[in-house]
């Protein structure tokens, strides 16, 4: 039976493919205050602004490609049972070939009903006012905004509890509850943290190895270290 590798990924791995992150620019995301475009309050204030913002993000996603970090994680499925839990709303892990991807914060290429959270559609193009569900309710981006519950969190915790190895890639560990997930791994499970500017990790009982590289350089190093475990 393959060992289970649980990989927690953040904005850093997507940034290397050209997707901008809001935390790099004083809380502004493509020139917008994040609360204007990523909160229920922002949505109620100005639906047109929010829809336009995510339409631009969706168009941008169609122009970028998975990077070597994404690709090596997909290749690791040959020898490990790889589960990716991502804070990212893009589909670059899936494009690279990863088969088990859980999106904590929703997905850019999906939309949902404003009245029925379980009414979710695949959506590759623009979403506009007047695009509605089967009962006439406006559709909205299938994104978990600030202040909203994280429906996938319980599943993410369960997956992490089963891990034989945990890798944390490209995250500042500032966004909760995602930042707390590694603490659910069993105490003996090795944790690898890949980030060019690694944050401090407090109260972690696990063996921790920091790889102070970006994802495209760090994930191949992770692969080497994991294969050493298999050789023992």
mmCIF file of C-alpha atoms in Angstrom:
data_model
loop_
_atom_site.group_PDB
_atom_site.id
_atom_site.type_symbol
_atom_site.label_atom_id
_atom_site.label_comp_id
_atom_site.label_asym_id
_atom_site.label_seq_id
_atom_site.Cartn_x
_atom_site.Cartn_y
_atom_site.Cartn_z
ATOM 1 C CA UNK A 1 0.000 0.000 0.000
ATOM 2 C CA UNK A 2 1.314 3.424 -0.935
ATOM 3 C CA UNK A 3 2.235 5.851 1.830
ATOM 4 C CA UNK A 4 -0.122 8.825 2.082
ATOM 5 C CA UNK A 5 1.401 12.215 1.270
ATOM 6 C CA UNK A 6 -0.806 15.153 2.195
ATOM 7 C CA UNK A 7 0.197 18.421 0.531
ATOM 8 C CA UNK A 8 -1.124 21.769 1.727
ATOM 9 C CA UNK A 9 -0.621 24.447 -0.931
ATOM 10 C CA UNK A 10 -1.072 28.207 -0.848
ATOM 11 C CA UNK A 11 -0.813 31.180 -3.161
ATOM 12 C CA UNK A 12 2.968 30.881 -3.576
ATOM 13 C CA UNK A 13 2.816 27.859 -5.866
ATOM 14 C CA UNK A 14 0.301 29.574 -8.174
ATOM 15 C CA UNK A 15 2.212 32.855 -8.128
ATOM 16 C CA UNK A 16 5.046 31.118 -9.963
ATOM 17 C CA UNK A 17 2.631 30.463 -12.832
ATOM 18 C CA UNK A 18 1.758 34.160 -12.992
ATOM 19 C CA UNK A 19 -1.343 34.299 -10.795
ATOM 20 C CA UNK A 20 -1.107 37.327 -8.556
ATOM 21 C CA UNK A 21 -1.741 37.085 -4.821
ATOM 22 C CA UNK A 22 -3.382 39.785 -2.737
ATOM 23 C CA UNK A 23 -0.996 39.468 0.213
ATOM 24 C CA UNK A 24 1.949 40.686 -1.853
ATOM 25 C CA UNK A 25 0.609 44.235 -2.111
ATOM 26 C CA UNK A 26 -0.567 45.667 1.199
ATOM 27 C CA UNK A 27 -3.815 43.749 1.181
ATOM 28 C CA UNK A 28 -4.758 44.973 -2.290
ATOM 29 C CA UNK A 29 -5.716 42.352 -4.861
ATOM 30 C CA UNK A 30 -5.280 43.647 -8.413
ATOM 31 C CA UNK A 31 -5.862 47.158 -7.040
ATOM 32 C CA UNK A 32 -8.932 46.262 -4.984
ATOM 33 C CA UNK A 33 -9.391 46.116 -1.234
ATOM 34 C CA UNK A 34 -10.002 42.397 -0.678
ATOM 35 C CA UNK A 35 -13.087 43.092 1.417
ATOM 36 C CA UNK A 36 -14.686 44.818 -1.576
ATOM 37 C CA UNK A 37 -14.312 41.758 -3.805
ATOM 38 C CA UNK A 38 -14.010 38.823 -1.406
ATOM 39 C CA UNK A 39 -16.640 39.265 1.285
ATOM 40 C CA UNK A 40 -20.440 38.907 1.495
ATOM 41 C CA UNK A 41 -20.627 42.604 2.371
ATOM 42 C CA UNK A 42 -18.720 43.552 -0.769
ATOM 43 C CA UNK A 43 -21.043 41.352 -2.839
ATOM 44 C CA UNK A 44 -24.167 43.004 -1.431
ATOM 45 C CA UNK A 45 -22.691 46.475 -1.969
ATOM 46 C CA UNK A 46 -21.592 46.050 -5.565
ATOM 47 C CA UNK A 47 -22.354 42.791 -7.352
ATOM 48 C CA UNK A 48 -21.154 44.151 -10.698
ATOM 49 C CA UNK A 49 -17.705 44.957 -9.274
ATOM 50 C CA UNK A 50 -17.375 41.497 -7.711
ATOM 51 C CA UNK A 51 -18.509 39.693 -10.848
ATOM 52 C CA UNK A 52 -16.123 41.728 -13.002
ATOM 53 C CA UNK A 53 -13.253 41.015 -10.635
ATOM 54 C CA UNK A 54 -13.739 37.245 -10.822
ATOM 55 C CA UNK A 55 -14.360 37.384 -14.560
ATOM 56 C CA UNK A 56 -10.906 38.938 -14.894
ATOM 57 C CA UNK A 57 -9.394 36.262 -12.648
ATOM 58 C CA UNK A 58 -11.071 33.559 -14.744
ATOM 59 C CA UNK A 59 -9.722 35.034 -17.968
ATOM 60 C CA UNK A 60 -6.260 35.217 -16.426
ATOM 61 C CA UNK A 61 -6.438 31.554 -15.433
ATOM 62 C CA UNK A 62 -7.005 30.558 -19.054
ATOM 63 C CA UNK A 63 -3.675 32.221 -19.931
ATOM 64 C CA UNK A 64 -1.388 30.490 -17.422
ATOM 65 C CA UNK A 65 0.071 27.005 -17.136
ATOM 66 C CA UNK A 66 1.023 24.691 -14.265
ATOM 67 C CA UNK A 67 4.644 25.083 -13.214
ATOM 68 C CA UNK A 68 7.211 22.476 -12.262
ATOM 69 C CA UNK A 69 5.996 22.468 -8.657
ATOM 70 C CA UNK A 70 2.512 21.414 -9.749
ATOM 71 C CA UNK A 71 3.909 18.846 -12.209
ATOM 72 C CA UNK A 72 6.236 17.122 -9.751
ATOM 73 C CA UNK A 73 3.426 16.806 -7.203
ATOM 74 C CA UNK A 74 1.332 15.081 -9.882
ATOM 75 C CA UNK A 75 4.232 12.769 -10.756
ATOM 76 C CA UNK A 76 4.543 11.707 -7.118
ATOM 77 C CA UNK A 77 1.240 9.846 -7.494
ATOM 78 C CA UNK A 78 3.225 7.047 -9.141
ATOM 79 C CA UNK A 79 4.718 6.105 -5.781
ATOM 80 C CA UNK A 80 2.592 7.854 -3.129
ATOM 81 C CA UNK A 81 -1.088 8.243 -2.350
ATOM 82 C CA UNK A 82 -1.057 12.012 -2.848
ATOM 83 C CA UNK A 83 -3.857 14.201 -1.497
ATOM 84 C CA UNK A 84 -3.603 17.914 -2.243
ATOM 85 C CA UNK A 85 -5.473 20.340 -0.008
ATOM 86 C CA UNK A 86 -5.209 23.784 -1.524
ATOM 87 C CA UNK A 87 -6.161 27.296 -0.518
ATOM 88 C CA UNK A 88 -5.986 28.219 -4.200
ATOM 89 C CA UNK A 89 -9.087 28.636 -6.342
ATOM 90 C CA UNK A 90 -7.348 27.933 -9.654
ATOM 91 C CA UNK A 91 -7.242 24.486 -11.284
ATOM 92 C CA UNK A 92 -3.493 24.304 -11.908
ATOM 93 C CA UNK A 93 -3.070 21.170 -9.781
ATOM 94 C CA UNK A 94 -5.723 19.429 -11.859
ATOM 95 C CA UNK A 95 -4.180 20.699 -15.093
ATOM 96 C CA UNK A 96 -0.852 19.216 -14.009
ATOM 97 C CA UNK A 97 -2.477 15.822 -13.500
ATOM 98 C CA UNK A 98 -3.137 15.590 -9.766
ATOM 99 C CA UNK A 99 -6.197 13.388 -9.208
ATOM 100 C CA UNK A 100 -7.107 14.118 -5.570
ATOM 101 C CA UNK A 101 -7.452 17.859 -5.017
ATOM 102 C CA UNK A 102 -9.577 19.430 -2.276
ATOM 103 C CA UNK A 103 -10.206 23.170 -2.637
ATOM 104 C CA UNK A 104 -10.677 24.794 0.764
ATOM 105 C CA UNK A 105 -11.639 28.190 -0.597
ATOM 106 C CA UNK A 106 -13.727 27.204 -3.599
ATOM 107 C CA UNK A 107 -13.022 27.066 -7.316
ATOM 108 C CA UNK A 108 -12.757 29.848 -9.849
ATOM 109 C CA UNK A 109 -14.161 27.702 -12.666
ATOM 110 C CA UNK A 110 -17.392 26.994 -10.786
ATOM 111 C CA UNK A 111 -20.365 29.130 -9.776
ATOM 112 C CA UNK A 112 -23.209 28.521 -7.360
ATOM 113 C CA UNK A 113 -26.681 29.751 -6.529
ATOM 114 C CA UNK A 114 -26.981 32.612 -4.071
ATOM 115 C CA UNK A 115 -29.877 30.762 -2.416
ATOM 116 C CA UNK A 116 -28.749 27.128 -2.599
ATOM 117 C CA UNK A 117 -25.105 26.344 -1.810
ATOM 118 C CA UNK A 118 -25.403 22.827 -3.229
ATOM 119 C CA UNK A 119 -26.432 24.170 -6.657
ATOM 120 C CA UNK A 120 -22.975 24.342 -8.285
ATOM 121 C CA UNK A 121 -22.148 24.580 -11.990
ATOM 122 C CA UNK A 122 -18.923 24.393 -13.985
ATOM 123 C CA UNK A 123 -18.327 27.853 -15.480
ATOM 124 C CA UNK A 124 -15.413 28.713 -17.743
ATOM 125 C CA UNK A 125 -16.499 32.099 -19.119
ATOM 126 C CA UNK A 126 -17.799 35.373 -17.694
ATOM 127 C CA UNK A 127 -20.529 35.413 -15.048
ATOM 128 C CA UNK A 128 -22.933 38.335 -15.286
ATOM 129 C CA UNK A 129 -25.916 39.833 -13.523
ATOM 130 C CA UNK A 130 -28.935 37.954 -14.840
ATOM 131 C CA UNK A 131 -27.188 34.560 -14.913
ATOM 132 C CA UNK A 132 -29.464 32.541 -12.644
ATOM 133 C CA UNK A 133 -30.122 29.065 -11.277
ATOM 134 C CA UNK A 134 -33.094 26.880 -12.205
ATOM 135 C CA UNK A 135 -35.322 28.881 -9.838
ATOM 136 C CA UNK A 136 -34.291 32.314 -11.054
ATOM 137 C CA UNK A 137 -31.777 33.121 -8.288
ATOM 138 C CA UNK A 138 -28.608 35.004 -9.219
ATOM 139 C CA UNK A 139 -25.456 32.918 -9.523
ATOM 140 C CA UNK A 140 -22.278 33.947 -7.681
ATOM 141 C CA UNK A 141 -18.627 32.835 -7.759
ATOM 142 C CA UNK A 142 -18.100 29.475 -6.033
ATOM 143 C CA UNK A 143 -15.560 31.077 -3.707
ATOM 144 C CA UNK A 144 -15.354 31.016 0.084
ATOM 145 C CA UNK A 145 -15.214 34.694 0.982
ATOM 146 C CA UNK A 146 -13.885 36.248 4.172
ATOM 147 C CA UNK A 147 -16.365 35.674 6.978
ATOM 148 C CA UNK A 148 -17.917 32.591 5.362
ATOM 149 C CA UNK A 149 -17.694 29.010 6.606
ATOM 150 C CA UNK A 150 -15.158 26.648 5.013
ATOM 151 C CA UNK A 151 -17.312 23.638 4.073
ATOM 152 C CA UNK A 152 -14.364 21.426 3.089
ATOM 153 C CA UNK A 153 -12.520 21.909 6.394
ATOM 154 C CA UNK A 154 -13.829 18.772 8.094
ATOM 155 C CA UNK A 155 -12.751 16.600 5.163
ATOM 156 C CA UNK A 156 -9.357 18.345 5.089
ATOM 157 C CA UNK A 157 -8.809 17.595 8.784
ATOM 158 C CA UNK A 158 -9.720 13.927 8.263
ATOM 159 C CA UNK A 159 -7.297 13.597 5.327
ATOM 160 C CA UNK A 160 -4.465 15.237 7.291
ATOM 161 C CA UNK A 161 -5.025 12.938 10.254
ATOM 162 C CA UNK A 162 -4.321 9.946 7.966
ATOM 163 C CA UNK A 163 -1.055 11.320 6.540
ATOM 164 C CA UNK A 164 2.279 9.505 6.565
ATOM 165 C CA UNK A 165 4.027 12.668 5.342
ATOM 166 C CA UNK A 166 2.869 16.277 5.182
ATOM 167 C CA UNK A 167 4.210 18.983 2.875
ATOM 168 C CA UNK A 168 3.249 22.647 3.200
ATOM 169 C CA UNK A 169 4.036 24.653 0.073
ATOM 170 C CA UNK A 170 3.856 28.342 -0.769
ATOM 171 C CA UNK A 171 1.851 29.669 2.133
ATOM 172 C CA UNK A 172 2.507 32.443 4.618
ATOM 173 C CA UNK A 173 0.469 30.500 7.222
ATOM 174 C CA UNK A 174 -1.613 33.623 7.828
ATOM 175 C CA UNK A 175 -4.974 32.353 6.589
ATOM 176 C CA UNK A 176 -6.966 30.360 9.099
ATOM 177 C CA UNK A 177 -8.275 27.718 9.419
ATOM 178 C CA UNK A 178 -6.043 26.436 6.611
ATOM 179 C CA UNK A 179 -2.855 27.397 8.485
ATOM 180 C CA UNK A 180 -3.766 25.098 11.377
ATOM 181 C CA UNK A 181 -4.213 21.943 9.304
ATOM 182 C CA UNK A 182 -0.681 20.590 9.715
ATOM 183 C CA UNK A 183 -1.269 20.373 13.457
ATOM 184 C CA UNK A 184 -3.780 17.572 12.842
ATOM 185 C CA UNK A 185 -1.082 15.205 11.573
ATOM 186 C CA UNK A 186 0.001 12.434 13.931
ATOM 187 C CA UNK A 187 2.972 13.617 16.071
ATOM 188 C CA UNK A 188 5.493 11.263 14.427
ATOM 189 C CA UNK A 189 4.646 12.365 10.872
ATOM 190 C CA UNK A 190 7.409 14.391 9.164
ATOM 191 C CA UNK A 191 6.386 17.860 7.978
ATOM 192 C CA UNK A 192 8.191 19.620 5.129
ATOM 193 C CA UNK A 193 7.664 23.361 4.718
ATOM 194 C CA UNK A 194 8.597 24.809 1.325
ATOM 195 C CA UNK A 195 8.597 28.594 1.019
ATOM 196 C CA UNK A 196 11.268 31.140 0.052
ATOM 197 C CA UNK A 197 10.261 33.235 3.081
ATOM 198 C CA UNK A 198 9.133 30.644 5.603
ATOM 199 C CA UNK A 199 6.982 31.839 8.464
ATOM 200 C CA UNK A 200 7.633 30.682 12.001
ATOM 201 C CA UNK A 201 5.631 27.630 13.072
ATOM 202 C CA UNK A 202 4.662 27.441 16.715
ATOM 203 C CA UNK A 203 3.623 24.471 18.838
ATOM 204 C CA UNK A 204 4.282 21.840 16.172
ATOM 205 C CA UNK A 205 5.190 18.486 17.705
ATOM 206 C CA UNK A 206 6.192 16.886 14.445
ATOM 207 C CA UNK A 207 9.668 16.566 12.951
ATOM 208 C CA UNK A 208 9.942 19.676 10.753
ATOM 209 C CA UNK A 209 12.221 20.307 7.789
ATOM 210 C CA UNK A 210 12.201 23.742 6.166
ATOM 211 C CA UNK A 211 13.112 24.030 2.490
ATOM 212 C CA UNK A 212 13.597 27.767 1.920
ATOM 213 C CA UNK A 213 12.944 27.627 -1.822
ATOM 214 C CA UNK A 214 10.090 28.478 -4.121
ATOM 215 C CA UNK A 215 7.870 25.618 -5.278
ATOM 216 C CA UNK A 216 9.538 25.008 -8.639
ATOM 217 C CA UNK A 217 12.881 24.394 -6.890
ATOM 218 C CA UNK A 218 11.598 23.083 -3.569
ATOM 219 C CA UNK A 219 9.187 20.386 -4.712
ATOM 220 C CA UNK A 220 11.901 18.427 -6.595
ATOM 221 C CA UNK A 221 13.972 18.560 -3.380
ATOM 222 C CA UNK A 222 10.944 17.268 -1.485
ATOM 223 C CA UNK A 223 10.690 14.389 -3.944
ATOM 224 C CA UNK A 224 14.309 13.427 -3.274
ATOM 225 C CA UNK A 225 13.748 13.458 0.489
ATOM 226 C CA UNK A 226 10.561 11.387 0.244
ATOM 227 C CA UNK A 227 12.260 8.716 -1.848
ATOM 228 C CA UNK A 228 14.904 8.398 0.850
ATOM 229 C CA UNK A 229 12.105 7.369 3.226
ATOM 230 C CA UNK A 230 10.937 4.725 0.743
ATOM 231 C CA UNK A 231 14.475 3.328 0.477
ATOM 232 C CA UNK A 232 14.791 2.776 4.234
#
